mmCIF file of C-alpha atoms and ligand atoms in Angstrom:
data_model
loop_
_atom_site.group_PDB
_atom_site.id
_atom_site.type_symbol
_atom_site.label_atom_id
_atom_site.label_comp_id
_atom_site.label_asym_id
_atom_site.label_seq_id
_atom_site.Cartn_x
_atom_site.Cartn_y
_atom_site.Cartn_z
ATOM 1 C CA MET R 1 0.000 0.000 0.000
ATOM 2 C CA ALA R 2 1.313 3.474 -0.825
ATOM 3 C CA LYS R 3 2.364 5.534 2.175
ATOM 4 C CA LYS R 4 -0.230 8.123 3.139
ATOM 5 C CA ASP R 5 0.639 11.774 2.586
ATOM 6 C CA ILE R 6 0.836 13.803 5.762
ATOM 7 C CA ILE R 7 -0.627 17.316 5.666
ATOM 8 C CA ILE R 8 0.233 19.678 8.504
ATOM 9 C CA LEU R 9 -0.928 23.225 9.234
ATOM 10 C CA GLY R 10 1.877 25.281 10.789
ATOM 11 C CA ILE R 11 1.181 28.386 12.883
ATOM 12 C CA GLU R 12 3.788 30.972 13.918
ATOM 13 C CA SER R 13 3.139 34.014 16.127
ATOM 14 C CA SER R 14 6.188 34.346 18.383
ATOM 15 C CA CYS R 15 7.095 37.966 17.644
ATOM 16 C CA ASP R 16 5.621 40.438 15.160
ATOM 17 C CA ASP R 17 4.776 38.226 12.173
ATOM 18 C CA THR R 18 1.561 36.206 12.004
ATOM 19 C CA SER R 19 2.073 33.261 9.692
ATOM 20 C CA ALA R 20 0.333 30.063 8.594
ATOM 21 C CA ALA R 21 1.619 27.389 6.226
ATOM 22 C CA ILE R 22 0.474 24.085 4.806
ATOM 23 C CA ILE R 23 3.033 21.348 4.252
ATOM 24 C CA LYS R 24 2.399 18.073 2.428
ATOM 25 C CA ASN R 25 5.170 15.686 3.458
ATOM 26 C CA GLU R 26 8.223 17.945 2.956
ATOM 27 C CA ALA R 27 6.731 20.211 0.282
ATOM 28 C CA ILE R 28 5.268 23.608 1.157
ATOM 29 C CA LEU R 29 1.853 24.205 -0.445
ATOM 30 C CA SER R 30 1.395 27.678 1.059
ATOM 31 C CA ASN R 31 3.221 30.026 3.431
ATOM 32 C CA GLU R 32 1.288 33.195 4.281
ATOM 33 C CA VAL R 33 2.896 35.915 6.397
ATOM 34 C CA ALA R 34 1.246 39.088 7.731
ATOM 35 C CA GLY R 35 3.836 41.543 9.051
ATOM 36 C CA GLN R 36 3.016 44.339 11.485
ATOM 37 C CA LYS R 37 3.892 47.822 10.282
ATOM 38 C CA VAL R 38 2.652 49.439 13.508
ATOM 39 C CA HIS R 39 6.001 48.857 15.301
ATOM 40 C CA GLU R 40 7.926 51.083 12.864
ATOM 41 C CA LEU R 41 6.507 54.102 14.673
ATOM 42 C CA TYR R 42 8.069 52.997 17.955
ATOM 43 C CA GLY R 43 11.508 51.885 16.761
ATOM 44 C CA GLY R 44 10.961 48.324 18.014
ATOM 45 C CA VAL R 45 8.316 45.684 18.665
ATOM 46 C CA VAL R 46 5.686 46.774 21.223
ATOM 47 C CA PRO R 47 4.423 43.523 22.835
ATOM 48 C CA GLU R 48 0.826 44.647 23.497
ATOM 49 C CA LEU R 49 0.407 45.938 19.948
ATOM 50 C CA ALA R 50 1.931 42.743 18.545
ATOM 51 C CA SER R 51 -0.511 40.581 20.477
ATOM 52 C CA ARG R 52 -3.487 42.631 19.321
ATOM 53 C CA ALA R 53 -2.357 42.520 15.685
ATOM 54 C CA HIS R 54 -1.932 38.714 15.894
ATOM 55 C CA GLN R 55 -5.534 38.461 17.107
ATOM 56 C CA GLN R 56 -6.686 40.440 14.093
ATOM 57 C CA ASN R 57 -4.484 38.598 11.600
ATOM 58 C CA ILE R 58 -4.574 34.980 12.622
ATOM 59 C CA LEU R 59 -7.921 33.912 11.179
ATOM 60 C CA PRO R 60 -7.482 35.574 7.764
ATOM 61 C CA VAL R 61 -3.886 34.295 7.538
ATOM 62 C CA VAL R 62 -4.835 30.673 8.313
ATOM 63 C CA ASP R 63 -7.782 30.941 5.933
ATOM 64 C CA ALA R 64 -5.532 32.282 3.159
ATOM 65 C CA ALA R 65 -2.974 29.491 3.723
ATOM 66 C CA ILE R 66 -5.676 26.817 3.396
ATOM 67 C CA LYS R 67 -7.165 28.412 0.256
ATOM 68 C CA LYS R 68 -3.783 28.899 -1.380
ATOM 69 C CA ALA R 69 -2.837 25.274 -0.687
ATOM 70 C CA LYS R 70 -6.128 24.219 -2.351
ATOM 71 C CA ILE R 71 -7.012 21.879 0.482
ATOM 72 C CA ASN R 72 -9.975 21.590 2.842
ATOM 73 C CA LEU R 73 -9.884 21.779 6.618
ATOM 74 C CA LYS R 74 -10.664 18.057 6.779
ATOM 75 C CA ASP R 75 -7.474 17.225 4.831
ATOM 76 C CA ILE R 76 -5.266 18.471 7.693
ATOM 77 C CA ASP R 77 -3.703 15.627 9.703
ATOM 78 C CA ALA R 78 -2.206 17.740 12.509
ATOM 79 C CA ILE R 79 -1.527 21.292 13.667
ATOM 80 C CA ALA R 80 1.996 22.445 14.529
ATOM 81 C CA PHE R 81 2.402 25.710 16.430
ATOM 82 C CA THR R 82 5.201 27.728 18.008
ATOM 83 C CA SER R 83 4.856 27.464 21.786
ATOM 84 C CA GLY R 84 8.062 29.450 22.492
ATOM 85 C CA PRO R 85 10.434 31.137 22.906
ATOM 86 C CA GLY R 86 9.130 34.614 22.112
ATOM 87 C CA LEU R 87 6.762 37.281 23.400
ATOM 88 C CA LEU R 88 4.207 35.693 25.722
ATOM 89 C CA GLY R 89 1.211 37.714 24.518
ATOM 90 C CA SER R 90 2.083 36.885 20.909
ATOM 91 C CA LEU R 91 2.688 33.180 21.561
ATOM 92 C CA ILE R 92 -0.634 32.857 23.406
ATOM 93 C CA VAL R 93 -2.568 33.928 20.301
ATOM 94 C CA GLY R 94 -1.072 31.212 18.069
ATOM 95 C CA THR R 95 -1.164 28.575 20.799
ATOM 96 C CA SER R 96 -4.824 29.240 21.717
ATOM 97 C CA PHE R 97 -5.844 29.294 18.073
ATOM 98 C CA ALA R 98 -4.069 25.977 17.409
ATOM 99 C CA LYS R 99 -5.686 24.379 20.455
ATOM 100 C CA ALA R 100 -9.186 25.537 19.515
ATOM 101 C CA LEU R 101 -8.850 24.432 15.903
ATOM 102 C CA ALA R 102 -7.376 21.035 16.848
ATOM 103 C CA LEU R 103 -10.250 20.505 19.270
ATOM 104 C CA GLY R 104 -12.818 21.518 16.660
ATOM 105 C CA LEU R 105 -11.332 19.302 13.942
ATOM 106 C CA ASP R 106 -10.489 16.490 16.372
ATOM 107 C CA ILE R 107 -6.909 16.211 15.108
ATOM 108 C CA PRO R 108 -3.588 15.960 16.978
ATOM 109 C CA MET R 109 -1.261 18.851 17.851
ATOM 110 C CA VAL R 110 2.511 19.122 18.042
ATOM 111 C CA GLU R 111 4.411 22.009 19.625
ATOM 112 C CA VAL R 112 7.495 23.495 18.008
ATOM 113 C CA ASN R 113 10.410 25.430 19.459
ATOM 114 C CA HIS R 114 10.778 28.535 17.273
ATOM 115 C CA MET R 115 14.583 28.175 17.121
ATOM 116 C CA HIS R 116 14.336 24.530 15.988
ATOM 117 C CA GLY R 117 12.015 25.809 13.264
ATOM 118 C CA HIS R 118 14.680 28.179 11.917
ATOM 119 C CA VAL R 119 17.204 25.301 11.728
ATOM 120 C CA LEU R 120 14.799 22.763 10.224
ATOM 121 C CA ALA R 121 13.706 25.115 7.421
ATOM 122 C CA HIS R 122 16.669 23.549 5.575
ATOM 123 C CA PHE R 123 14.657 20.325 5.207
ATOM 124 C CA ILE R 124 11.839 21.888 3.187
ATOM 125 C CA ASP R 125 11.806 20.511 -0.382
ATOM 126 C CA ASP R 126 13.541 22.944 -2.699
ATOM 127 C CA GLU R 127 14.340 21.922 -6.247
ATOM 128 C CA GLY R 128 18.035 21.756 -6.998
ATOM 129 C CA LYS R 129 19.014 22.089 -3.348
ATOM 130 C CA ASP R 130 20.437 19.274 -1.235
ATOM 131 C CA LYS R 131 19.276 18.920 2.347
ATOM 132 C CA PRO R 132 21.919 18.880 5.105
ATOM 133 C CA ASN R 133 23.441 15.619 6.323
ATOM 134 C CA PHE R 134 23.861 15.029 10.065
ATOM 135 C CA PRO R 135 25.729 16.178 11.988
ATOM 136 C CA PHE R 136 25.975 19.754 10.752
ATOM 137 C CA LEU R 137 26.471 23.172 12.326
ATOM 138 C CA CYS R 138 23.836 25.861 11.978
ATOM 139 C CA LEU R 139 24.535 29.514 12.760
ATOM 140 C CA THR R 140 21.065 30.702 13.773
ATOM 141 C CA ILE R 141 20.926 34.475 13.824
ATOM 142 C CA SER R 142 17.759 36.470 14.466
ATOM 143 C CA GLY R 143 16.400 39.507 16.244
ATOM 144 C CA GLY R 144 16.367 37.677 19.558
ATOM 145 C CA HIS R 145 18.999 34.935 19.285
ATOM 146 C CA THR R 146 22.519 34.154 18.120
ATOM 147 C CA GLN R 147 23.363 30.480 18.336
ATOM 148 C CA ILE R 148 25.839 27.999 16.934
ATOM 149 C CA VAL R 149 23.816 24.799 16.931
ATOM 150 C CA LEU R 150 25.209 21.288 16.580
ATOM 151 C CA VAL R 151 22.397 19.506 14.735
ATOM 152 C CA LYS R 152 22.542 15.748 15.329
ATOM 153 C CA SER R 153 19.129 14.783 13.950
ATOM 154 C CA HIS R 154 15.762 16.369 13.184
ATOM 155 C CA LEU R 155 14.944 16.123 16.883
ATOM 156 C CA GLU R 156 18.312 16.350 18.599
ATOM 157 C CA MET R 157 20.192 19.648 18.679
ATOM 158 C CA GLU R 158 22.650 21.261 21.042
ATOM 159 C CA ILE R 159 23.624 24.924 21.410
ATOM 160 C CA ILE R 160 27.423 25.071 21.543
ATOM 161 C CA GLY R 161 27.756 28.861 21.342
ATOM 162 C CA THR R 162 25.437 31.740 22.098
ATOM 163 C CA THR R 163 25.427 35.475 22.745
ATOM 164 C CA ARG R 164 26.045 36.748 26.232
ATOM 165 C CA ASP R 165 24.083 39.948 25.612
ATOM 166 C CA ASP R 166 22.621 41.342 22.370
ATOM 167 C CA ALA R 167 21.656 39.142 19.420
ATOM 168 C CA ALA R 168 23.167 39.657 15.952
ATOM 169 C CA GLY R 169 19.860 41.150 14.769
ATOM 170 C CA GLU R 170 19.959 43.626 17.650
ATOM 171 C CA ALA R 171 23.494 44.613 16.666
ATOM 172 C CA PHE R 172 22.119 45.529 13.236
ATOM 173 C CA ASP R 173 18.886 47.126 14.467
ATOM 174 C CA LYS R 174 20.396 49.143 17.346
ATOM 175 C CA SER R 175 23.234 50.440 15.165
ATOM 176 C CA ALA R 176 20.685 51.348 12.501
ATOM 177 C CA LYS R 177 18.701 53.302 15.092
ATOM 178 C CA LEU R 178 21.841 55.270 16.013
ATOM 179 C CA LEU R 179 22.185 56.086 12.306
ATOM 180 C CA GLY R 180 18.622 57.401 12.263
ATOM 181 C CA LEU R 181 17.239 54.484 10.227
ATOM 182 C CA PRO R 182 13.743 53.099 10.950
ATOM 183 C CA TYR R 183 13.019 49.703 12.576
ATOM 184 C CA PRO R 184 13.950 47.037 11.638
ATOM 185 C CA GLY R 185 17.214 48.522 10.389
ATOM 186 C CA GLY R 186 18.995 45.262 9.482
ATOM 187 C CA PRO R 187 17.779 45.121 5.863
ATOM 188 C CA LEU R 188 18.491 48.874 5.423
ATOM 189 C CA ILE R 189 22.086 48.507 6.614
ATOM 190 C CA ASP R 190 22.406 45.607 4.159
ATOM 191 C CA ASN R 191 21.151 47.753 1.251
ATOM 192 C CA ASN R 192 23.377 50.733 2.096
ATOM 193 C CA ALA R 193 26.374 48.434 2.642
ATOM 194 C CA LYS R 194 26.198 47.281 -0.985
ATOM 195 C CA LEU R 195 27.245 50.816 -2.052
ATOM 196 C CA GLY R 196 29.928 51.397 0.593
ATOM 197 C CA ASN R 197 33.549 50.585 1.406
ATOM 198 C CA PRO R 198 33.745 47.895 4.120
ATOM 199 C CA ASP R 199 37.261 48.992 5.092
ATOM 200 C CA ALA R 200 36.429 52.691 5.532
ATOM 201 C CA PHE R 201 35.995 52.500 9.324
ATOM 202 C CA LYS R 202 37.118 50.100 12.055
ATOM 203 C CA PHE R 203 34.876 48.874 14.853
ATOM 204 C CA THR R 204 35.697 46.690 17.870
ATOM 205 C CA HIS R 205 35.802 42.894 17.909
ATOM 206 C CA PRO R 206 34.928 41.470 21.323
ATOM 207 C CA GLN R 207 37.261 38.989 23.012
ATOM 208 C CA ILE R 208 34.911 36.317 24.370
ATOM 209 C CA PRO R 209 35.985 32.753 25.227
ATOM 210 C CA ASP R 210 34.723 29.511 23.659
ATOM 211 C CA PHE R 211 32.167 29.765 20.839
ATOM 212 C CA ASP R 212 30.187 32.551 22.529
ATOM 213 C CA TYR R 213 29.384 36.002 21.241
ATOM 214 C CA SER R 214 28.896 39.499 22.611
ATOM 215 C CA PHE R 215 27.495 42.440 20.657
ATOM 216 C CA SER R 216 26.767 45.046 23.323
ATOM 217 C CA GLY R 217 30.292 46.526 23.095
ATOM 218 C CA LEU R 218 29.851 47.119 19.384
ATOM 219 C CA LYS R 219 26.720 49.178 20.027
ATOM 220 C CA THR R 220 28.640 51.390 22.500
ATOM 221 C CA ASN R 221 31.540 51.617 20.067
ATOM 222 C CA VAL R 222 29.211 52.782 17.268
ATOM 223 C CA LEU R 223 27.602 55.352 19.579
ATOM 224 C CA GLN R 224 30.983 56.809 20.611
ATOM 225 C CA PHE R 225 32.224 56.762 17.000
ATOM 226 C CA LEU R 226 29.160 58.734 15.873
ATOM 227 C CA GLN R 227 29.380 61.199 18.791
ATOM 228 C CA ARG R 228 33.057 61.830 18.024
ATOM 229 C CA ASN R 229 32.510 62.374 14.315
ATOM 230 C CA THR R 230 29.302 64.407 14.396
ATOM 231 C CA LYS R 231 30.740 66.860 16.946
ATOM 232 C CA HIS R 232 32.433 68.946 14.251
ATOM 233 C CA ASN R 233 30.404 67.804 11.263
ATOM 234 C CA THR R 234 26.674 67.381 11.770
ATOM 235 C CA ASP R 235 26.380 65.907 8.265
ATOM 236 C CA PHE R 236 28.900 63.148 9.007
ATOM 237 C CA ILE R 237 26.303 60.352 9.005
ATOM 238 C CA GLN R 238 24.600 61.448 5.786
ATOM 239 C CA GLU R 239 27.925 61.973 4.012
ATOM 240 C CA ASN R 240 29.272 58.575 5.067
ATOM 241 C CA MET R 241 26.130 56.436 5.418
ATOM 242 C CA ASN R 242 27.110 53.740 2.910
ATOM 243 C CA ASP R 243 30.680 53.411 4.193
ATOM 244 C CA ILE R 244 29.505 53.247 7.831
ATOM 245 C CA CYS R 245 26.947 50.556 6.960
ATOM 246 C CA ALA R 246 29.462 48.546 4.917
ATOM 247 C CA SER R 247 32.092 48.733 7.692
ATOM 248 C CA LEU R 248 29.569 47.827 10.373
ATOM 249 C CA GLN R 249 28.238 44.900 8.382
ATOM 250 C CA LYS R 250 31.750 43.612 7.738
ATOM 251 C CA THR R 251 32.483 43.805 11.484
ATOM 252 C CA ILE R 252 29.336 41.845 12.410
ATOM 253 C CA VAL R 253 29.998 39.253 9.690
ATOM 254 C CA ASP R 254 33.612 38.805 10.823
ATOM 255 C CA ILE R 255 32.577 38.424 14.488
ATOM 256 C CA LEU R 256 29.988 35.794 13.519
ATOM 257 C CA PHE R 257 32.344 33.815 11.292
ATOM 258 C CA ASP R 258 35.335 33.903 13.674
ATOM 259 C CA LYS R 259 33.450 31.671 16.101
ATOM 260 C CA LEU R 260 31.653 29.618 13.464
ATOM 261 C CA THR R 261 34.962 28.757 11.782
ATOM 262 C CA LYS R 262 36.535 27.942 15.141
ATOM 263 C CA ALA R 263 33.636 25.607 16.016
ATOM 264 C CA ALA R 264 33.762 23.877 12.616
ATOM 265 C CA LYS R 265 37.482 23.294 12.997
ATOM 266 C CA GLN R 266 37.360 22.081 16.570
ATOM 267 C CA LEU R 267 34.425 19.724 15.978
ATOM 268 C CA ASN R 268 35.772 18.720 12.565
ATOM 269 C CA ILE R 269 32.432 19.370 10.879
ATOM 270 C CA LYS R 270 32.407 20.430 7.257
ATOM 271 C CA GLU R 271 28.705 20.841 6.689
ATOM 272 C CA ILE R 272 27.579 24.360 7.648
ATOM 273 C CA ALA R 273 24.217 26.139 7.486
ATOM 274 C CA ILE R 274 22.908 29.601 8.354
ATOM 275 C CA ALA R 275 19.336 30.362 9.458
ATOM 276 C CA GLY R 276 17.120 33.062 10.975
ATOM 277 C CA GLY R 277 16.206 36.577 9.891
ATOM 278 C CA VAL R 278 19.784 37.858 9.814
ATOM 279 C CA SER R 279 20.763 35.046 7.408
ATOM 280 C CA ALA R 280 18.939 37.120 4.765
ATOM 281 C CA ASN R 281 21.930 39.474 4.926
ATOM 282 C CA SER R 282 23.856 39.570 1.653
ATOM 283 C CA GLY R 283 27.240 39.928 3.389
ATOM 284 C CA ILE R 284 26.621 36.848 5.542
ATOM 285 C CA ARG R 285 25.391 34.784 2.575
ATOM 286 C CA GLU R 286 28.431 35.799 0.536
ATOM 287 C CA LYS R 287 30.805 35.072 3.413
ATOM 288 C CA LEU R 288 29.394 31.549 3.839
ATOM 289 C CA ARG R 289 29.884 30.920 0.114
ATOM 290 C CA SER R 290 33.465 32.192 0.076
ATOM 291 C CA GLU R 291 34.534 30.572 3.370
ATOM 292 C CA GLY R 292 32.866 27.355 2.229
ATOM 293 C CA LYS R 293 34.930 27.329 -0.954
ATOM 294 C CA LYS R 294 38.123 28.090 0.934
ATOM 295 C CA LYS R 295 37.569 25.475 3.636
ATOM 296 C CA GLY R 296 35.889 22.766 1.543
ATOM 297 C CA TRP R 297 32.589 23.014 3.439
ATOM 298 C CA ILE R 298 29.239 21.863 2.129
ATOM 299 C CA THR R 299 27.149 24.990 2.731
ATOM 300 C CA HIS R 300 23.411 25.536 3.147
ATOM 301 C CA ILE R 301 21.889 28.967 2.569
ATOM 302 C CA PRO R 302 18.120 29.233 3.115
ATOM 303 C CA LYS R 303 15.658 30.601 0.582
ATOM 304 C CA PHE R 304 14.795 34.225 1.478
ATOM 305 C CA GLU R 305 11.191 33.427 2.413
ATOM 306 C CA TYR R 306 12.422 30.950 5.055
ATOM 307 C CA THR R 307 14.930 33.306 6.716
ATOM 308 C CA THR R 308 12.687 35.752 8.596
ATOM 309 C CA ASP R 309 9.857 34.375 10.735
ATOM 310 C CA ASN R 310 7.460 32.139 8.810
ATOM 311 C CA ALA R 311 5.159 29.191 9.475
ATOM 312 C CA ALA R 312 6.668 26.943 6.780
ATOM 313 C CA MET R 313 9.595 26.283 9.125
ATOM 314 C CA ILE R 314 7.160 25.506 11.954
ATOM 315 C CA ALA R 315 5.257 23.093 9.714
ATOM 316 C CA ILE R 316 8.403 21.145 8.703
ATOM 317 C CA ALA R 317 9.630 21.036 12.319
ATOM 318 C CA GLY R 318 6.140 19.871 13.318
ATOM 319 C CA ARG R 319 6.354 17.062 10.777
ATOM 320 C CA TYR R 320 9.303 15.506 12.607
ATOM 321 C CA GLN R 321 7.486 15.810 15.947
ATOM 322 C CA PHE R 322 4.476 14.158 14.296
ATOM 323 C CA LEU R 323 6.579 11.304 12.891
ATOM 324 C CA ALA R 324 8.068 10.776 16.379
ATOM 325 C CA ASN R 325 4.561 10.740 17.915
ATOM 326 C CA ASN R 326 5.475 13.718 20.125
ATOM 327 C CA PHE R 327 1.922 14.979 20.475
ATOM 328 C CA VAL R 328 0.699 17.494 23.052
ATOM 329 C CA ASP R 329 -2.782 17.737 24.552
ATOM 330 C CA GLN R 330 -5.044 20.637 25.495
ATOM 331 C CA SER R 331 -3.048 21.286 28.689
ATOM 332 C CA VAL R 332 -0.177 22.720 26.613
ATOM 333 C CA SER R 333 0.546 26.428 27.060
ATOM 334 C CA ALA R 334 2.766 29.077 25.509
ATOM 335 C CA ASN R 335 6.171 29.454 27.148
ATOM 336 C CA ALA R 336 8.112 32.657 26.475
ATOM 337 C CA ARG R 337 11.299 31.013 27.773
ATOM 338 C CA LEU R 338 10.877 27.564 26.277
ATOM 339 C CA ASP R 339 14.103 25.551 26.642
ATOM 340 C CA PHE R 340 15.975 24.753 23.466
HETATM 341 O O1 LIG H 401 14.111 35.585 12.561
HETATM 342 P P1 LIG H 401 13.494 36.933 12.585
HETATM 343 O O2 LIG H 401 12.500 37.270 11.507
HETATM 344 O O3 LIG H 401 12.774 37.220 13.942
HETATM 345 C C1 LIG H 401 13.225 36.763 15.171
HETATM 346 O O4 LIG H 401 13.006 35.556 15.473
HETATM 347 O O5 LIG H 401 13.877 37.591 15.855
HETATM 348 O O6 LIG H 401 14.709 37.995 12.562
HETATM 349 C C2 LIG H 401 14.489 39.368 12.540
HETATM 350 C C3 LIG H 401 15.837 40.058 12.491
HETATM 351 C C4 LIG H 401 15.766 41.588 12.669
HETATM 352 O O7 LIG H 401 16.738 41.963 13.617
HETATM 353 C C5 LIG H 401 16.118 42.127 11.279
HETATM 354 O O8 LIG H 401 16.749 43.388 11.286
HETATM 355 C C6 LIG H 401 17.067 41.060 10.808
HETATM 356 O O9 LIG H 401 16.473 39.857 11.213
HETATM 357 N N1 LIG H 401 17.246 41.074 9.338
HETATM 358 C C7 LIG H 401 18.407 41.439 8.733
HETATM 359 C C8 LIG H 401 18.180 41.350 7.339
HETATM 360 N N2 LIG H 401 16.889 40.936 7.144
HETATM 361 C C9 LIG H 401 16.336 40.778 8.380
HETATM 362 N N3 LIG H 401 19.588 41.816 9.255
HETATM 363 C C10 LIG H 401 20.576 42.113 8.398
HETATM 364 N N4 LIG H 401 20.441 42.070 7.050
HETATM 365 C C11 LIG H 401 19.268 41.694 6.478
HETATM 366 N N5 LIG H 401 19.152 41.637 5.149
HETATM 367 ZN ZN1 LIG H 402 12.779 33.944 14.398
#
């Protein structure tokens, strides 16, 4: 008898993107994302506003994902949702919705750790792209996390390096704010950097042991650099925007790859992936390609739509929980500090 297809609805609402996706086995049929523009006004995500926007978005987003996938509600075998980590008020919306829908449809639920989702996005079917072999290292870089993950299987992962303060995304976004750029500034720094000289200015590299990171010193360094240079020339930022962005981006990329390269060498692993919102950065993607060539690594760079928060990654991660029979019942709750 042919093996039955498994169709899973994935739901993601951990921060400021409401997303729903349908996956059939390892192929994505739809991946709808509703962003939240409201936070731009405040220079960062406002938790209460995020939660309210999720409440408004979740039903239309799930509905759109089902329609786009051309399936019916009754075709769904299970619901996968992000239970953490993230903003509690945001997580509660997705978790409650998943629980209610699973109850109504009488189908099982699986919970997904948001950070596992970022890593496992590499297992989504993508023509012409090979999936990673175990074990591999994944540099997961987002607005809230910076992790070097040793991935041993779809279900077994270990963080071997992490940030002691700010995440890589915060290093981009906070520096961007100092430059007067709107939130989130990461993509804007990336765009400006393409037109600038990465060697124009020098910023600090932290000295942190092991495979850990620290980005808070860089933020202070950027602030002092700007104060020093704008003192006698108020147009300094405008006149040098592209060079500042290019130099900053190079610094962040170098900091990230110093530790990644060290980990790869020490663990003797030659299969390397990047994931998370910051892995959309052109400098980081290019660096992985060039380092990979130099060091003989097999590299994995995610499709753009699977870098920033999305439910496709939650659906694929949910598939492996489903296959392992790791179901949760109605007593499950959102957990802002869910363990890795
Ligand atoms: O994974 P994600 O969507 O959300 C979290 O889980 O945090 O990551 C969002 C982060 C933000 O800090 C944003 O500025 C950053 O990803 N980001 C970028 C780029 N695109 C998104 N940072 C640098 N360059 C980019 N092209
Ligand atoms: Zn994320």
